XYZ file of C-alpha atoms in Angstrom:
442
model
C -25.605 43.004 -75.305
C -29.083 42.903 -76.702
C -28.001 44.716 -80.041
C -25.236 42.356 -80.616
C -27.303 39.097 -80.198
C -30.055 40.814 -82.737
C -27.277 41.103 -85.316
C -26.235 37.641 -84.543
C -29.592 36.421 -85.160
C -29.889 38.254 -88.339
C -26.936 37.028 -89.811
C -28.055 33.335 -89.144
C -31.752 34.099 -90.391
C -30.172 34.785 -93.791
C -28.675 31.056 -93.775
C -31.203 28.222 -93.958
C -29.511 25.841 -92.186
C -28.496 28.015 -89.202
C -32.016 29.539 -89.212
C -33.443 25.860 -88.258
C -30.487 25.059 -85.644
C -30.834 28.334 -83.901
C -34.726 28.522 -84.047
C -34.974 27.267 -80.625
C -32.343 29.577 -78.923
C -33.908 32.470 -80.729
C -37.397 31.580 -79.526
C -36.010 31.592 -76.044
C -34.208 34.875 -76.579
C -37.489 36.603 -77.953
C -39.177 35.340 -74.891
C -36.500 36.407 -72.326
C -35.881 39.706 -74.214
C -39.459 41.317 -73.532
C -39.613 42.708 -70.066
C -36.174 41.108 -69.047
C -36.116 42.604 -65.474
C -39.745 41.514 -64.596
C -38.748 37.863 -65.655
C -35.702 37.946 -63.450
C -37.709 39.068 -60.554
C -40.225 36.404 -61.270
C -37.459 33.787 -61.294
C -36.089 34.885 -57.835
C -39.672 34.849 -56.303
C -40.220 31.200 -57.813
C -37.185 29.930 -56.096
C -38.138 31.642 -52.571
C -41.536 29.862 -53.119
C -39.870 26.599 -53.716
C -37.787 27.205 -50.618
C -40.821 27.863 -48.562
C -42.773 24.696 -49.791
C -39.693 22.597 -48.986
C -39.507 24.093 -45.671
C -43.070 23.805 -44.609
C -43.610 20.419 -46.291
C -42.533 17.633 -43.662
C -43.288 14.862 -45.998
C -40.078 15.932 -47.804
C -37.466 13.923 -45.765
C -33.754 12.786 -46.167
C -31.703 10.140 -43.930
C -29.070 11.383 -41.659
C -26.467 9.146 -39.957
C -25.386 10.441 -36.510
C -22.319 8.142 -35.231
C -20.242 8.587 -31.820
C -23.263 8.935 -29.748
C -23.105 7.965 -25.880
C -26.197 6.221 -24.445
C -27.197 6.207 -20.875
C -29.025 3.441 -18.872
C -32.572 3.623 -17.863
C -34.785 1.559 -15.861
C -32.570 0.901 -12.850
C -35.406 1.388 -10.300
C -37.693 -1.089 -12.306
C -34.839 -3.522 -12.287
C -34.163 -3.005 -8.341
C -37.930 -3.481 -7.843
C -37.652 -6.986 -9.080
C -34.680 -7.897 -7.014
C -31.931 -7.706 -9.769
C -28.707 -5.891 -10.425
C -26.456 -5.758 -13.354
C -23.135 -7.728 -12.982
C -21.568 -6.115 -16.188
C -20.753 -2.706 -16.725
C -22.141 -1.332 -20.125
C -20.262 1.941 -20.051
C -17.805 1.103 -22.738
C -20.287 -0.454 -25.058
C -22.864 2.736 -24.677
C -19.816 4.934 -25.718
C -19.717 4.533 -29.474
C -23.592 4.213 -30.819
C -24.429 4.971 -34.544
C -28.227 6.157 -35.171
C -29.864 6.648 -38.601
C -32.689 9.233 -38.551
C -35.115 10.029 -41.273
C -35.219 13.779 -40.728
C -37.257 16.508 -42.637
C -35.300 18.392 -44.989
C -35.947 21.405 -42.953
C -34.184 19.918 -40.023
C -31.372 18.233 -41.930
C -28.831 20.787 -41.073
C -30.092 21.083 -37.472
C -29.922 17.435 -36.449
C -26.747 16.548 -34.444
C -25.567 14.221 -31.778
C -26.796 16.872 -29.197
C -30.375 16.648 -29.940
C -30.507 12.952 -30.107
C -31.013 10.692 -27.061
C -29.917 6.992 -26.731
C -30.811 4.820 -23.719
C -30.329 1.066 -22.490
C -33.840 0.041 -21.495
C -33.823 -2.132 -18.381
C -37.393 -2.204 -17.780
C -37.685 -5.367 -19.902
C -35.428 -7.447 -17.728
C -37.457 -9.888 -15.212
C -35.165 -12.644 -14.419
C -31.482 -13.132 -13.541
C -28.976 -14.469 -16.189
C -27.512 -13.478 -19.490
C -29.762 -11.866 -21.850
C -30.101 -9.145 -24.827
C -31.198 -5.963 -23.717
C -32.660 -3.428 -26.410
C -30.945 0.012 -27.161
C -33.424 2.740 -27.795
C -33.112 6.107 -29.252
C -35.282 9.566 -29.979
C -35.165 12.885 -31.460
C -37.707 15.827 -31.877
C -35.879 16.604 -35.187
C -37.223 13.306 -37.111
C -37.965 9.771 -36.942
C -35.040 7.082 -35.502
C -34.980 4.594 -38.273
C -32.147 2.040 -36.884
C -29.636 2.069 -34.132
C -26.303 0.111 -34.066
C -25.870 -1.765 -31.890
C -29.370 -2.238 -31.476
C -28.828 -4.413 -28.207
C -26.340 -5.496 -25.774
C -25.459 -8.812 -24.077
C -25.556 -8.488 -20.234
C -25.458 -10.712 -17.256
C -27.846 -10.037 -14.250
C -27.828 -11.408 -10.677
C -29.911 -11.466 -7.834
C -29.859 -8.039 -5.803
C -27.520 -8.151 -2.615
C -26.545 -5.602 0.008
C -24.179 -5.780 3.181
C -22.695 -3.306 5.271
C -18.996 -3.040 5.496
C -16.737 -1.099 7.921
C -14.477 1.771 6.822
C -10.676 1.678 7.620
C -8.961 4.839 7.513
C -5.062 4.955 7.085
C -2.861 7.839 7.493
C 0.023 8.294 4.805
C 2.675 10.031 6.984
C 5.634 9.112 5.169
C 6.739 13.080 4.671
C 5.981 13.864 8.140
C 9.093 12.467 10.171
C 8.836 13.216 13.948
C 5.046 13.152 14.225
C 2.380 10.200 14.788
C -0.948 10.695 13.628
C -4.229 8.958 14.924
C -7.526 8.466 13.440
C -9.832 10.142 16.206
C -13.035 9.782 14.147
C -14.614 8.216 11.177
C -17.958 9.384 9.944
C -19.854 7.093 9.048
C -17.966 4.136 10.212
C -19.859 1.896 8.145
C -21.412 2.085 4.671
C -24.081 0.232 2.872
C -23.329 -1.467 -0.443
C -25.745 -3.145 -2.707
C -25.428 -4.626 -6.250
C -24.930 -8.043 -8.010
C -24.706 -10.768 -5.425
C -21.560 -12.209 -6.346
C -19.674 -8.731 -6.101
C -21.187 -7.529 -3.054
C -20.499 -11.083 -1.026
C -17.009 -10.497 -1.962
C -16.579 -6.779 -0.410
C -14.575 -7.412 2.987
C -14.032 -3.574 3.916
C -13.720 -0.032 2.717
C -10.281 1.606 2.844
C -9.627 5.401 2.668
C -6.130 7.254 2.984
C -5.533 10.488 4.317
C -2.222 12.060 3.208
C -0.732 14.208 5.804
C 2.293 15.645 3.685
C 4.204 17.366 6.482
C 0.924 18.431 8.483
C 1.852 18.948 12.094
C -1.765 20.004 13.045
C -4.681 17.611 13.423
C -7.753 18.290 11.167
C -10.908 16.847 9.489
C -11.087 15.941 5.853
C -13.233 14.379 3.660
C -11.811 11.604 1.515
C -12.949 8.874 -1.177
C -12.523 5.267 -0.287
C -12.036 1.956 -2.201
C -13.629 -1.176 -1.661
C -11.710 -4.219 -0.856
C -11.986 -8.213 -0.769
C -10.587 -10.329 1.705
C -7.329 -10.556 -0.194
C -7.134 -6.715 -0.156
C -7.656 -6.432 -3.860
C -9.800 -3.513 -4.948
C -13.303 -4.034 -6.208
C -14.965 -1.930 -9.024
C -17.521 0.201 -7.649
C -19.057 1.020 -11.122
C -21.932 -1.139 -10.850
C -22.595 -0.820 -7.097
C -25.003 1.631 -5.090
C -23.421 3.148 -2.038
C -24.852 4.556 0.955
C -22.159 7.399 0.516
C -19.224 8.059 -1.693
C -16.736 9.472 0.848
C -16.044 9.765 4.302
C -15.133 12.373 7.055
C -11.859 11.515 9.029
C -10.478 13.519 12.139
C -7.022 12.997 12.352
C -4.811 14.155 15.495
C -1.083 14.856 15.183
C 1.444 14.197 18.091
C 4.962 14.791 18.276
C 6.926 11.440 18.302
C 10.094 10.634 20.374
C 12.310 7.477 20.680
C 13.541 6.598 24.231
C 16.044 3.881 25.377
C 14.537 1.316 27.842
C 16.537 1.307 30.956
C 18.745 -1.637 31.312
C 19.570 -0.955 35.101
C 19.397 -4.426 36.703
C 17.493 -2.642 39.697
C 14.870 -1.450 37.300
C 14.560 -4.648 35.501
C 14.254 -7.182 38.000
C 12.373 -7.638 41.425
C 13.030 -10.378 44.052
C 15.946 -12.388 44.981
C 17.765 -15.274 43.228
C 18.316 -18.759 44.843
C 20.871 -18.547 47.604
C 24.329 -18.531 46.141
C 23.058 -17.074 42.836
C 23.023 -13.463 41.603
C 21.830 -11.675 38.562
C 24.710 -10.938 36.328
C 23.144 -9.156 33.680
C 20.122 -8.346 31.671
C 19.295 -7.372 28.118
C 16.060 -5.890 26.525
C 14.672 -6.133 22.766
C 13.755 -3.996 21.374
C 16.157 -1.696 23.291
C 14.229 1.507 22.102
C 10.808 2.536 22.266
C 8.859 5.241 20.123
C 6.311 7.091 21.995
C 3.828 9.934 21.018
C 2.206 12.357 23.382
C 2.152 16.118 24.075
C 5.497 17.944 23.378
C 6.252 19.177 26.916
C 5.472 15.628 28.329
C 8.123 13.963 26.041
C 10.698 16.650 26.735
C 10.319 15.870 30.553
C 11.197 12.113 30.130
C 14.838 10.759 29.679
C 14.044 7.085 29.401
C 11.475 4.575 29.923
C 11.085 1.605 32.406
C 9.472 -1.546 32.135
C 7.148 -3.722 34.758
C 10.074 -5.556 36.375
C 10.496 -9.258 36.008
C 10.740 -11.513 39.133
C 13.773 -13.550 39.452
C 12.614 -14.623 42.987
C 14.466 -18.227 43.752
C 15.844 -18.272 40.300
C 18.872 -20.443 39.986
C 19.375 -20.281 36.060
C 19.058 -17.694 33.183
C 15.623 -17.181 31.513
C 13.897 -15.141 29.101
C 10.514 -13.441 29.759
C 7.916 -10.920 28.447
C 7.509 -7.882 30.297
C 5.095 -4.704 29.762
C 6.479 -1.425 29.026
C 5.519 1.171 31.844
C 3.236 3.692 29.766
C 1.829 6.885 31.109
C -2.007 7.195 30.501
C -1.030 10.599 28.847
C 0.698 8.435 25.946
C -1.045 8.589 22.803
C 1.053 5.970 21.104
C 3.661 3.320 22.121
C 5.652 1.334 19.387
C 5.539 -1.785 21.534
C 3.521 -2.365 24.635
C 5.506 -5.566 25.523
C 9.477 -6.386 25.448
C 11.513 -9.501 25.722
C 13.791 -9.478 28.621
C 16.964 -11.994 28.840
C 17.927 -12.391 32.470
C 21.306 -14.009 33.177
C 21.361 -15.913 36.422
C 24.890 -16.875 37.854
C 26.644 -18.487 40.848
C 27.719 -15.724 43.201
C 31.218 -15.467 42.907
C 33.697 -16.490 45.791
C 37.561 -16.772 46.286
C 39.892 -19.206 48.168
C 43.313 -20.200 48.360
C 43.954 -23.549 46.733
C 47.257 -25.084 48.275
C 47.117 -28.546 46.444
C 49.020 -27.478 43.318
C 50.168 -30.229 40.615
C 52.770 -28.507 38.451
C 53.436 -30.273 35.143
C 55.960 -29.554 32.492
C 55.446 -29.750 28.806
C 57.857 -29.566 25.794
C 61.023 -30.591 27.637
C 64.137 -31.452 25.388
C 65.653 -35.019 25.291
C 68.527 -35.532 27.557
C 67.336 -32.792 30.117
C 66.072 -33.083 33.471
C 64.035 -30.672 35.279
C 64.393 -29.743 39.190
C 62.044 -27.123 41.130
C 61.305 -26.168 44.466
C 57.698 -24.704 45.565
C 57.164 -25.701 49.194
C 54.724 -22.583 49.573
C 53.048 -22.610 45.982
C 49.220 -21.886 46.276
C 46.906 -20.147 43.953
C 44.307 -17.610 44.742
C 41.103 -18.786 42.980
C 37.900 -16.657 42.065
C 34.887 -17.735 40.482
C 31.369 -19.497 41.038
C 31.094 -20.795 44.689
C 30.443 -24.495 43.377
C 33.550 -24.487 41.275
C 35.915 -23.081 44.026
C 34.743 -25.067 46.436
C 35.591 -28.078 43.990
C 39.149 -26.807 43.131
C 39.641 -26.079 46.949
C 39.116 -29.836 47.725
C 40.282 -31.730 44.911
C 43.251 -29.128 43.927
C 44.279 -27.809 40.830
C 46.874 -28.432 37.937
C 49.310 -25.741 36.687
C 51.567 -26.149 33.521
C 54.852 -24.727 32.554
C 56.306 -25.010 28.815
C 59.880 -25.762 28.296
C 59.664 -25.825 24.867
C 63.091 -24.594 23.101
C 64.778 -24.220 26.457
C 68.272 -25.915 26.894
C 70.258 -26.619 30.078
C 70.206 -23.801 32.566
C 68.146 -22.060 35.410
C 64.701 -20.112 34.413
C 62.015 -18.463 36.141
C 59.019 -19.463 34.321
C 55.211 -18.484 34.618
C 52.462 -21.087 35.256
C 49.448 -21.476 32.973
C 45.845 -22.663 34.025
C 43.400 -24.442 31.967
C 40.838 -21.740 31.777
C 38.760 -23.379 29.041
C 37.853 -26.323 31.546
C 36.981 -23.643 34.069
C 35.334 -20.878 32.227
C 34.465 -17.787 34.624
C 37.229 -18.631 37.092
C 40.333 -16.590 37.509
C 43.649 -18.018 38.738
C 46.187 -15.966 40.728
C 49.256 -17.903 41.964
C 51.141 -16.481 44.738
C 54.353 -16.798 42.948
C 54.049 -15.169 39.478
C 56.977 -17.455 38.390
C 58.653 -20.546 39.413
C 62.442 -20.994 39.645
C 63.496 -24.156 37.653
C 66.759 -25.815 36.674
C 67.343 -28.050 33.479
C 70.229 -30.242 33.662
C 71.781 -32.583 31.053
C 71.815 -36.266 31.903
C 75.403 -37.460 32.664
C 76.482 -40.264 30.077
C 77.257 -43.615 31.344
C 80.925 -44.613 30.324
């Protein structure tokens, strides 16, 4: 290559114009063509020396923008010391922070989100209200020039605290045939502190234990939610709590449904007024669910109630009664039931001999004759009604509708709607009658 270039320069030297144009190139080539390898080595050393100077000299800097940074909150202890608490949750606003850093050239490629810290500084907050709170950032790789956003607008309130009860609920939808009891909760109360308006709205803490077919009791740790008086959940993000979970001990017991005895002797006690009886009883609900030891449940066929007194009663009534529960019962679905007691007059029977027979539906031109010298009716029903009928007599009716002249044995009918609960049994099931036509007068 060197030989060819020399030939090119020789040809150019014979031409005055080319000689003048190529003179700088020929001068440079002459410079490089002598000790060429040594000069290349010198160039490499110069490059390395420049790189060392750039790396070691921190005054050579560049700007670098790092975005998508997540900040944290600092100064909570100081804020609490002033009796204040944040009402707003800054978590979302702290998720996308942009920081511009003046970084030495040597650290430019090494600067990343992992070596930049961004925080919300609460140490400047002294009073309640809405105010701007500055964001701060730092890095060991350079100097922070700017932060975006550089502050957040937040509301602060007086710090308050209260103790609320913990309620544990068992979710046993998938555990048919068993009843679960919360035997123990630890702790039974928790202390919550934070912004006054939030803390004062908290009514209780609620935790749910899902049994999912578990037939044995056990102890488990569960998280809880904070609820207001309306049962709505309250965010815990800005609250300090004495614990984040509670321990619950759950007992599991077999569950069995029993029918309550409606035997009158088991339901009532005492005697009604003279002439009255207990006609019937009914109980609502008719069945009761009981949880207890399995062997105990298997030994029981039905449940009883504490008897309702009917002493001296002369009319029907309703009353509440307690279910007779054993001390070993763990759970009874209803401790009280409603008992309806029907009181009726004691039934009596008597012969009524004053019977007034009436006919209906007799056709025109017909006359009726009958004979019932010994007609009487055996009446059974409430004593007062029977006594009245025996003294005043009763009416019976015979329907002649559609009948023509002739002799018939027809049944007697009685007004049972007028005398509910009374039965009529005539001594004669049918009454012989004769229908005759009137003789025309010539």
